[in-house]
């Protein structure tokens, strides 16, 4: 039975959205990033409301199975962009192909997508739409051999606490390896980013014999599951930006999130929450993905997202990322000396760290409208996409075009 709190949240959501609509013509959007963007302002409120919804009641939103959402929802809405080999077909009991390259060979890259949603929300259509946009904007030679698999992991809201999802990823990853795949990539946003990062620690600590991912793409990764009290003080991203971000300190520091996410699982484990463990660079130096030539890492954080400090701290200890001393309010002006860091040394992994000016949490939810443009104009290329409006997509596509095989 749905709780009274959930009923209240549902009843008040239309009012919250109406307030945004009424204020927009006079005051603009809900934050600096979307001051002139009504659609994404409404989406911020909607995403925030979903994240703050009682965890045990969130299954009421799971009205459409993931397979149906992909095939009947996305497939019918974008018939031209989903006419792909094996689109919507199951690989195993917990994953679906968005595209599997024809006559896939062992060295052909396979990206496993790990969706965000706090581990308690299903993959959303917006995330799949953004993922398909990235695929269609790749250079033709890169796209031809590229495959994308969506892991439909079990949710904490349905009785599967962390690290159950890690076990599912290990299972699917193992199946791909046993099937001959040699070039595996992971992409995760928010909770999916946590899953990607903790998977590398699982491989390091358990000596499974499985190969490390050749590349990892992290969008607003949730590297620290539970914030500490000091982070809710001036000068810290949780304190400075919670009011206007999707992620808010009060919610993520709550007992409900802690217990709902972990159950009886210990928090301070590298395979659960690296950011809640004392950082030591030695814990990461033996992971090929982050250190070895031929491997690569992409990281994206929003300048005004609550997770920013946690993401950049993790990047510092794992990727030797030099956190900019002048990082703050850019006013929306992109400065590559502050917002872009690339490490391209012959003796180490390729690293690409990005900070979106004024950006908020998890752009995979906010850049999905690009797929409609691609549906209507199949000739659109990455050079014709606005890098400010679609910051994540443009930078991820350029990263993949750099690291994927193909001329």
CSV table of C-alpha atoms in Angstrom, one decimal:
chain,number,residue,atom,x,y,z
A,1,UNK,CA,0.0,0.0,0.0
A,2,UNK,CA,1.3,3.4,-0.9
A,3,UNK,CA,2.3,5.6,2.0
A,4,UNK,CA,0.7,8.9,3.1
A,5,UNK,CA,4.0,10.7,2.3
A,6,UNK,CA,4.0,9.3,-1.2
A,7,UNK,CA,0.4,10.4,-1.7
A,8,UNK,CA,1.3,13.9,-0.5
A,9,UNK,CA,4.3,14.1,-2.8
A,10,UNK,CA,2.1,13.0,-5.8
A,11,UNK,CA,-0.6,15.5,-4.9
A,12,UNK,CA,1.8,18.5,-4.6
A,13,UNK,CA,3.9,17.7,-7.7
A,14,UNK,CA,1.5,19.5,-10.1
A,15,UNK,CA,1.6,22.6,-7.9
A,16,UNK,CA,5.4,22.6,-7.9
A,17,UNK,CA,5.4,22.4,-11.7
A,18,UNK,CA,2.7,25.1,-11.9
A,19,UNK,CA,4.8,27.5,-9.8
A,20,UNK,CA,7.7,27.0,-12.2
A,21,UNK,CA,5.4,27.8,-15.2
A,22,UNK,CA,4.1,30.9,-13.6
A,23,UNK,CA,7.5,32.3,-12.4
A,24,UNK,CA,9.3,31.5,-15.7
A,25,UNK,CA,8.1,34.5,-17.8
A,26,UNK,CA,9.2,36.9,-15.0
A,27,UNK,CA,12.1,35.3,-13.3
A,28,UNK,CA,13.3,32.6,-15.7
A,29,UNK,CA,14.1,29.0,-14.9
A,30,UNK,CA,14.9,27.2,-11.7
A,31,UNK,CA,18.7,27.7,-11.8
A,32,UNK,CA,21.3,29.6,-13.7
A,33,UNK,CA,22.0,26.8,-16.2
A,34,UNK,CA,18.3,26.6,-17.3
A,35,UNK,CA,17.4,30.2,-16.7
A,36,UNK,CA,16.2,30.4,-20.3
A,37,UNK,CA,15.0,26.8,-20.7
A,38,UNK,CA,11.5,26.0,-19.4
A,39,UNK,CA,11.5,22.4,-20.5
A,40,UNK,CA,14.6,21.5,-18.5
A,41,UNK,CA,13.5,23.7,-15.6
A,42,UNK,CA,10.4,21.5,-15.3
A,43,UNK,CA,12.5,18.4,-15.7
A,44,UNK,CA,14.8,19.5,-12.8
A,45,UNK,CA,11.7,19.7,-10.5
A,46,UNK,CA,10.4,16.4,-11.8
A,47,UNK,CA,13.7,14.6,-11.3
A,48,UNK,CA,14.2,16.1,-7.9
A,49,UNK,CA,10.7,15.0,-6.9
A,50,UNK,CA,11.4,11.4,-8.1
A,51,UNK,CA,14.7,11.3,-6.2
A,52,UNK,CA,13.0,12.6,-3.0
A,53,UNK,CA,10.0,10.2,-3.3
A,54,UNK,CA,9.8,7.5,-0.6
A,55,UNK,CA,12.1,4.7,-1.8
A,56,UNK,CA,9.7,1.9,-1.0
A,57,UNK,CA,6.9,3.5,-3.0
A,58,UNK,CA,8.9,4.2,-6.2
A,59,UNK,CA,7.9,0.9,-7.8
A,60,UNK,CA,4.5,2.5,-8.6
A,61,UNK,CA,6.3,4.4,-11.4
A,62,UNK,CA,7.5,1.1,-13.0
A,63,UNK,CA,4.4,0.6,-15.1
A,64,UNK,CA,6.2,-0.3,-18.3
A,65,UNK,CA,8.8,-3.1,-18.4
A,66,UNK,CA,12.2,-2.0,-19.7
A,67,UNK,CA,12.0,-4.2,-22.7
A,68,UNK,CA,8.6,-2.6,-23.7
A,69,UNK,CA,9.9,0.9,-23.0
A,70,UNK,CA,12.8,0.3,-25.4
A,71,UNK,CA,10.9,-1.5,-28.1
A,72,UNK,CA,7.4,-0.1,-28.0
A,73,UNK,CA,8.2,3.4,-26.5
A,74,UNK,CA,11.5,4.4,-28.0
A,75,UNK,CA,11.2,2.2,-31.0
A,76,UNK,CA,7.9,3.6,-32.1
A,77,UNK,CA,8.8,7.2,-31.3
A,78,UNK,CA,12.0,7.2,-33.3
A,79,UNK,CA,11.5,4.6,-36.1
A,80,UNK,CA,14.4,5.8,-38.2
A,81,UNK,CA,16.9,6.1,-35.4
A,82,UNK,CA,16.1,2.7,-33.9
A,83,UNK,CA,16.3,0.7,-37.2
A,84,UNK,CA,19.4,-0.9,-35.8
A,85,UNK,CA,20.8,-4.5,-35.7
A,86,UNK,CA,19.2,-6.4,-32.8
A,87,UNK,CA,17.6,-3.3,-31.3
A,88,UNK,CA,15.6,-4.2,-28.2
A,89,UNK,CA,16.7,-7.8,-28.2
A,90,UNK,CA,17.7,-9.5,-25.0
A,91,UNK,CA,21.3,-10.6,-24.5
A,92,UNK,CA,20.8,-12.3,-21.2
A,93,UNK,CA,18.1,-12.2,-18.5
A,94,UNK,CA,19.1,-8.7,-17.4
A,95,UNK,CA,20.3,-6.8,-20.5
A,96,UNK,CA,19.1,-5.5,-23.8
A,97,UNK,CA,20.9,-4.5,-27.0
A,98,UNK,CA,20.3,-1.0,-28.3
A,99,UNK,CA,22.5,-2.1,-31.2
A,100,UNK,CA,24.8,-5.0,-31.8
A,101,UNK,CA,27.1,-4.6,-34.8
A,102,UNK,CA,26.6,-7.1,-37.6
A,103,UNK,CA,28.9,-10.1,-37.4
A,104,UNK,CA,30.4,-8.8,-34.2
A,105,UNK,CA,34.1,-9.7,-33.9
A,106,UNK,CA,36.1,-10.2,-30.6
A,107,UNK,CA,37.8,-6.8,-30.9
A,108,UNK,CA,34.7,-4.8,-31.8
A,109,UNK,CA,33.9,-2.4,-28.9
A,110,UNK,CA,30.8,-3.3,-26.8
A,111,UNK,CA,29.6,-0.6,-24.4
A,112,UNK,CA,27.6,-1.7,-21.4
A,113,UNK,CA,25.3,1.2,-20.2
A,114,UNK,CA,24.6,1.4,-16.5
A,115,UNK,CA,21.8,3.7,-15.8
A,116,UNK,CA,21.4,6.3,-13.0
A,117,UNK,CA,18.4,6.6,-10.6
A,118,UNK,CA,19.8,6.2,-7.1
A,119,UNK,CA,19.7,2.4,-7.6
A,120,UNK,CA,15.9,2.6,-6.8
A,121,UNK,CA,14.5,4.0,-10.1
A,122,UNK,CA,14.3,2.2,-13.4
A,123,UNK,CA,16.1,3.4,-16.5
A,124,UNK,CA,14.2,6.3,-18.0
A,125,UNK,CA,13.4,6.9,-21.7
A,126,UNK,CA,15.4,10.2,-21.6
A,127,UNK,CA,18.6,8.2,-20.8
A,128,UNK,CA,18.1,5.8,-23.7
A,129,UNK,CA,17.3,8.8,-26.0
A,130,UNK,CA,20.6,10.5,-25.0
A,131,UNK,CA,22.5,7.2,-25.5
A,132,UNK,CA,21.1,6.8,-29.0
A,133,UNK,CA,22.0,10.4,-29.8
A,134,UNK,CA,25.6,9.6,-28.9
A,135,UNK,CA,25.6,6.5,-31.1
A,136,UNK,CA,24.2,8.2,-34.1
A,137,UNK,CA,26.7,11.1,-33.9
A,138,UNK,CA,29.8,9.0,-33.9
A,139,UNK,CA,32.1,9.0,-37.0
A,140,UNK,CA,30.7,6.4,-39.4
A,141,UNK,CA,33.9,4.2,-39.2
A,142,UNK,CA,33.6,4.2,-35.4
A,143,UNK,CA,29.9,3.5,-35.3
A,144,UNK,CA,30.0,0.6,-37.8
A,145,UNK,CA,31.6,-1.8,-35.3
A,146,UNK,CA,30.2,-0.3,-32.1
A,147,UNK,CA,27.6,-2.1,-29.9
A,148,UNK,CA,25.6,-0.9,-26.9
A,149,UNK,CA,24.1,-3.1,-24.3
A,150,UNK,CA,21.8,-1.8,-21.5
A,151,UNK,CA,22.1,-3.5,-18.1
A,152,UNK,CA,18.6,-3.6,-16.6
A,153,UNK,CA,19.7,-4.3,-13.0
A,154,UNK,CA,17.4,-5.1,-10.1
A,155,UNK,CA,16.5,-2.1,-7.9
A,156,UNK,CA,16.9,-1.5,-4.2
A,157,UNK,CA,13.3,-0.3,-4.0
A,158,UNK,CA,12.3,-3.9,-4.9
A,159,UNK,CA,14.4,-5.6,-2.2
A,160,UNK,CA,17.8,-5.8,-3.9
A,161,UNK,CA,20.3,-3.7,-1.8
A,162,UNK,CA,23.8,-2.7,-3.0
A,163,UNK,CA,25.9,-4.6,-4.1
A,164,UNK,CA,23.4,-6.9,-5.8
A,165,UNK,CA,23.7,-4.8,-8.9
A,166,UNK,CA,27.5,-5.3,-9.0
A,167,UNK,CA,26.9,-9.1,-9.0
A,168,UNK,CA,24.6,-8.7,-12.0
A,169,UNK,CA,27.2,-6.6,-13.9
A,170,UNK,CA,29.8,-9.2,-13.2
A,171,UNK,CA,27.5,-11.9,-14.6
A,172,UNK,CA,26.7,-10.0,-17.8
A,173,UNK,CA,30.3,-8.9,-18.3
A,174,UNK,CA,31.5,-12.5,-17.8
A,175,UNK,CA,29.0,-13.7,-20.4
A,176,UNK,CA,30.3,-11.2,-22.9
A,177,UNK,CA,33.9,-12.2,-22.2
A,178,UNK,CA,33.1,-16.0,-22.5
A,179,UNK,CA,31.4,-15.2,-25.8
A,180,UNK,CA,34.7,-13.8,-27.1
A,181,UNK,CA,34.3,-10.0,-26.5
A,182,UNK,CA,37.8,-8.4,-25.9
A,183,UNK,CA,37.0,-4.7,-26.1
A,184,UNK,CA,34.5,-3.8,-23.4
A,185,UNK,CA,33.5,-0.3,-22.3
A,186,UNK,CA,31.3,0.9,-19.4
A,187,UNK,CA,29.2,4.0,-19.3
A,188,UNK,CA,27.4,5.0,-16.1
A,189,UNK,CA,25.6,8.1,-15.0
A,190,UNK,CA,25.0,8.8,-11.3
A,191,UNK,CA,24.4,5.5,-9.6
A,192,UNK,CA,25.5,3.8,-12.8
A,193,UNK,CA,28.8,5.7,-12.4
A,194,UNK,CA,29.1,4.2,-8.9
A,195,UNK,CA,28.5,0.8,-10.4
A,196,UNK,CA,31.2,1.3,-13.1
A,197,UNK,CA,33.8,2.5,-10.6
A,198,UNK,CA,33.1,-0.2,-8.0
A,199,UNK,CA,33.3,-2.8,-10.7
A,200,UNK,CA,36.9,-2.0,-11.3
A,201,UNK,CA,37.7,-2.4,-7.6
A,202,UNK,CA,35.9,-5.7,-7.7
A,203,UNK,CA,38.1,-6.9,-10.4
A,204,UNK,CA,41.2,-5.7,-8.6
A,205,UNK,CA,40.3,-7.2,-5.2
A,206,UNK,CA,38.9,-10.6,-6.4
A,207,UNK,CA,41.5,-11.6,-9.1
A,208,UNK,CA,38.7,-12.9,-11.3
A,209,UNK,CA,40.8,-13.1,-14.5
A,210,UNK,CA,38.3,-10.9,-16.2
A,211,UNK,CA,39.9,-8.1,-18.3
A,212,UNK,CA,39.5,-4.5,-17.2
A,213,UNK,CA,37.2,-2.3,-19.2
A,214,UNK,CA,39.1,-0.7,-22.1
A,215,UNK,CA,37.3,2.5,-21.4
A,216,UNK,CA,34.9,4.0,-18.8
A,217,UNK,CA,32.6,7.0,-19.3
A,218,UNK,CA,31.3,8.5,-16.0
A,219,UNK,CA,28.6,11.2,-16.0
A,220,UNK,CA,28.0,12.7,-12.5
A,221,UNK,CA,29.2,9.5,-10.9
A,222,UNK,CA,27.9,8.8,-7.3
A,223,UNK,CA,31.3,7.9,-6.0
A,224,UNK,CA,30.4,8.8,-2.4
A,225,UNK,CA,27.0,7.4,-1.4
A,226,UNK,CA,26.6,9.2,1.9
A,227,UNK,CA,27.8,12.8,2.3
A,228,UNK,CA,29.5,13.9,5.6
A,229,UNK,CA,28.3,16.7,7.9
A,230,UNK,CA,31.1,19.0,6.9
A,231,UNK,CA,30.0,18.9,3.3
A,232,UNK,CA,26.9,20.9,4.3
A,233,UNK,CA,28.9,24.0,5.2
A,234,UNK,CA,29.7,27.0,3.0
A,235,UNK,CA,32.3,26.5,0.3
A,236,UNK,CA,31.3,22.9,-0.4
A,237,UNK,CA,29.3,21.9,-3.4
A,238,UNK,CA,26.6,20.2,-1.5
A,239,UNK,CA,26.0,23.3,0.5
A,240,UNK,CA,26.4,25.8,-2.3
A,241,UNK,CA,24.3,24.1,-4.9
A,242,UNK,CA,21.8,21.7,-3.3
A,243,UNK,CA,19.0,24.3,-3.5
A,244,UNK,CA,19.1,24.4,-7.3
A,245,UNK,CA,20.3,20.9,-8.2
A,246,UNK,CA,18.5,17.6,-8.7
A,247,UNK,CA,20.5,16.2,-5.8
A,248,UNK,CA,20.0,17.6,-2.3
A,249,UNK,CA,22.0,17.1,0.9
A,250,UNK,CA,19.1,16.5,3.2
A,251,UNK,CA,17.9,13.6,1.0
A,252,UNK,CA,21.3,11.9,0.4
A,253,UNK,CA,22.3,12.2,4.0
A,254,UNK,CA,19.1,10.7,5.2
A,255,UNK,CA,18.7,7.4,7.0
A,256,UNK,CA,16.1,6.4,4.4
A,257,UNK,CA,18.7,6.6,1.6
A,258,UNK,CA,21.3,4.9,3.7
A,259,UNK,CA,19.2,2.0,4.7
A,260,UNK,CA,17.2,1.8,1.5
A,261,UNK,CA,20.4,1.6,-0.6
A,262,UNK,CA,22.6,-0.6,1.6
A,263,UNK,CA,20.4,-2.7,3.8
A,264,UNK,CA,23.0,-4.6,5.9
A,265,UNK,CA,25.9,-3.9,3.5
A,266,UNK,CA,28.9,-2.0,4.9
A,267,UNK,CA,29.3,1.5,3.5
A,268,UNK,CA,33.0,1.9,3.8
A,269,UNK,CA,34.1,-0.6,1.1
A,270,UNK,CA,35.8,0.3,-2.1
A,271,UNK,CA,33.3,-2.0,-3.9
A,272,UNK,CA,30.4,0.0,-2.4
A,273,UNK,CA,31.4,3.6,-1.8
A,274,UNK,CA,35.0,4.6,-2.6
A,275,UNK,CA,34.3,8.2,-1.5
A,276,UNK,CA,33.4,7.1,2.0
A,277,UNK,CA,36.7,5.3,2.4
A,278,UNK,CA,40.0,7.1,3.1
A,279,UNK,CA,41.5,7.9,-0.3
A,280,UNK,CA,44.8,6.2,-1.1
A,281,UNK,CA,46.2,6.4,-4.7
A,282,UNK,CA,47.7,3.0,-4.2
A,283,UNK,CA,44.1,1.5,-4.3
A,284,UNK,CA,43.8,2.6,-7.9
A,285,UNK,CA,47.3,2.4,-9.4
A,286,UNK,CA,47.0,-1.3,-10.3
A,287,UNK,CA,43.7,-0.9,-12.3
A,288,UNK,CA,44.6,-0.9,-16.0
A,289,UNK,CA,41.6,1.2,-17.0
A,290,UNK,CA,42.9,4.2,-15.1
A,291,UNK,CA,46.6,3.8,-15.6
A,292,UNK,CA,47.7,1.7,-18.5
A,293,UNK,CA,48.4,2.8,-22.1
A,294,UNK,CA,45.6,1.8,-24.5
A,295,UNK,CA,42.9,2.4,-21.9
A,296,UNK,CA,40.8,5.5,-21.4
A,297,UNK,CA,38.6,7.4,-18.9
A,298,UNK,CA,36.0,10.1,-19.4
A,299,UNK,CA,34.6,12.1,-16.5
A,300,UNK,CA,31.8,14.7,-16.5
A,301,UNK,CA,30.7,16.8,-13.6
A,302,UNK,CA,28.4,19.9,-13.4
A,303,UNK,CA,30.0,23.1,-12.1
A,304,UNK,CA,26.8,23.6,-10.0
A,305,UNK,CA,26.0,20.0,-9.0
A,306,UNK,CA,26.0,18.8,-5.4
A,307,UNK,CA,28.3,15.8,-6.3
A,308,UNK,CA,31.0,18.0,-7.9
A,309,UNK,CA,33.5,18.0,-5.0
A,310,UNK,CA,33.2,14.2,-4.6
A,311,UNK,CA,33.7,13.6,-8.3
A,312,UNK,CA,36.8,15.8,-8.5
A,313,UNK,CA,38.3,14.4,-5.4
A,314,UNK,CA,37.9,10.9,-6.7
A,315,UNK,CA,39.5,12.1,-10.0
A,316,UNK,CA,42.4,13.6,-8.1
A,317,UNK,CA,43.3,10.3,-6.4
A,318,UNK,CA,42.5,8.0,-9.2
A,319,UNK,CA,43.5,9.9,-12.3
A,320,UNK,CA,46.0,12.4,-10.9
A,321,UNK,CA,43.5,15.2,-11.9
A,322,UNK,CA,44.7,18.7,-10.8
A,323,UNK,CA,41.6,20.2,-9.3
A,324,UNK,CA,41.4,23.9,-10.5
A,325,UNK,CA,41.9,26.4,-7.7
A,326,UNK,CA,39.7,28.9,-9.5
A,327,UNK,CA,36.7,26.7,-9.9
A,328,UNK,CA,33.6,28.5,-9.0
A,329,UNK,CA,30.9,30.5,-10.8
A,330,UNK,CA,31.9,30.8,-14.4
A,331,UNK,CA,28.8,32.8,-15.3
A,332,UNK,CA,28.2,30.2,-18.0
A,333,UNK,CA,31.4,31.0,-19.9
A,334,UNK,CA,33.4,28.0,-21.0
A,335,UNK,CA,37.1,28.2,-20.2
A,336,UNK,CA,39.1,25.1,-21.4
A,337,UNK,CA,41.9,25.8,-18.9
A,338,UNK,CA,39.3,25.3,-16.1
A,339,UNK,CA,36.6,23.1,-17.5
A,340,UNK,CA,38.7,20.7,-19.6
A,341,UNK,CA,41.6,18.5,-18.6
A,342,UNK,CA,43.2,15.9,-20.9
A,343,UNK,CA,46.0,13.6,-20.1
A,344,UNK,CA,47.5,12.1,-23.2
A,345,UNK,CA,50.8,10.6,-22.2
A,346,UNK,CA,52.4,7.6,-23.9
A,347,UNK,CA,53.0,5.9,-20.6
A,348,UNK,CA,49.5,6.1,-19.1
A,349,UNK,CA,45.8,5.8,-19.8
A,350,UNK,CA,44.1,8.6,-21.8
A,351,UNK,CA,42.1,10.8,-19.4
A,352,UNK,CA,39.4,13.4,-20.3
A,353,UNK,CA,37.8,15.3,-17.4
A,354,UNK,CA,35.1,17.8,-18.1
A,355,UNK,CA,33.1,20.4,-16.0
A,356,UNK,CA,30.0,21.9,-17.5
A,357,UNK,CA,29.7,25.6,-16.8
A,358,UNK,CA,26.8,26.1,-14.4
A,359,UNK,CA,25.9,22.4,-15.0
A,360,UNK,CA,23.7,20.3,-12.8
A,361,UNK,CA,23.5,16.6,-12.0
A,362,UNK,CA,23.3,14.0,-14.7
A,363,UNK,CA,23.0,15.5,-18.1
A,364,UNK,CA,21.8,12.2,-19.5
A,365,UNK,CA,18.3,13.3,-18.4
A,366,UNK,CA,18.6,16.8,-19.9
A,367,UNK,CA,20.0,16.3,-23.4
A,368,UNK,CA,17.6,13.7,-24.8
A,369,UNK,CA,15.8,16.2,-27.1
A,370,UNK,CA,18.7,15.8,-29.5
A,371,UNK,CA,17.4,12.5,-30.7
A,372,UNK,CA,14.3,14.2,-32.1
A,373,UNK,CA,16.6,16.5,-34.1
A,374,UNK,CA,18.4,13.4,-35.4
A,375,UNK,CA,15.1,11.7,-36.2
A,376,UNK,CA,14.1,14.7,-38.3
A,377,UNK,CA,17.5,15.4,-39.8
A,378,UNK,CA,19.6,12.2,-40.3
A,379,UNK,CA,22.3,14.3,-42.0
A,380,UNK,CA,23.1,16.1,-38.7
A,381,UNK,CA,26.7,15.6,-37.6
A,382,UNK,CA,28.5,16.4,-34.4
A,383,UNK,CA,29.8,19.6,-35.9
A,384,UNK,CA,26.2,20.9,-36.3
A,385,UNK,CA,25.3,20.2,-32.6
A,386,UNK,CA,25.4,23.2,-30.2
A,387,UNK,CA,28.1,22.3,-27.7
A,388,UNK,CA,26.6,24.5,-25.0
A,389,UNK,CA,23.1,23.1,-25.2
A,390,UNK,CA,24.3,19.5,-25.5
A,391,UNK,CA,27.6,19.6,-23.5
A,392,UNK,CA,27.6,16.0,-22.5
A,393,UNK,CA,26.7,14.5,-25.8
A,394,UNK,CA,29.3,16.5,-27.7
A,395,UNK,CA,32.1,15.8,-25.3
A,396,UNK,CA,31.3,12.1,-25.1
A,397,UNK,CA,31.1,11.7,-28.8
A,398,UNK,CA,34.4,13.4,-29.3
A,399,UNK,CA,36.0,11.2,-26.6
A,400,UNK,CA,34.7,8.0,-28.3
A,401,UNK,CA,35.8,9.2,-31.7
A,402,UNK,CA,39.2,9.6,-30.2
A,403,UNK,CA,39.5,6.2,-28.4
A,404,UNK,CA,37.4,3.8,-30.5
A,405,UNK,CA,39.1,1.8,-33.2
A,406,UNK,CA,38.4,2.6,-36.8
A,407,UNK,CA,39.8,5.1,-39.4
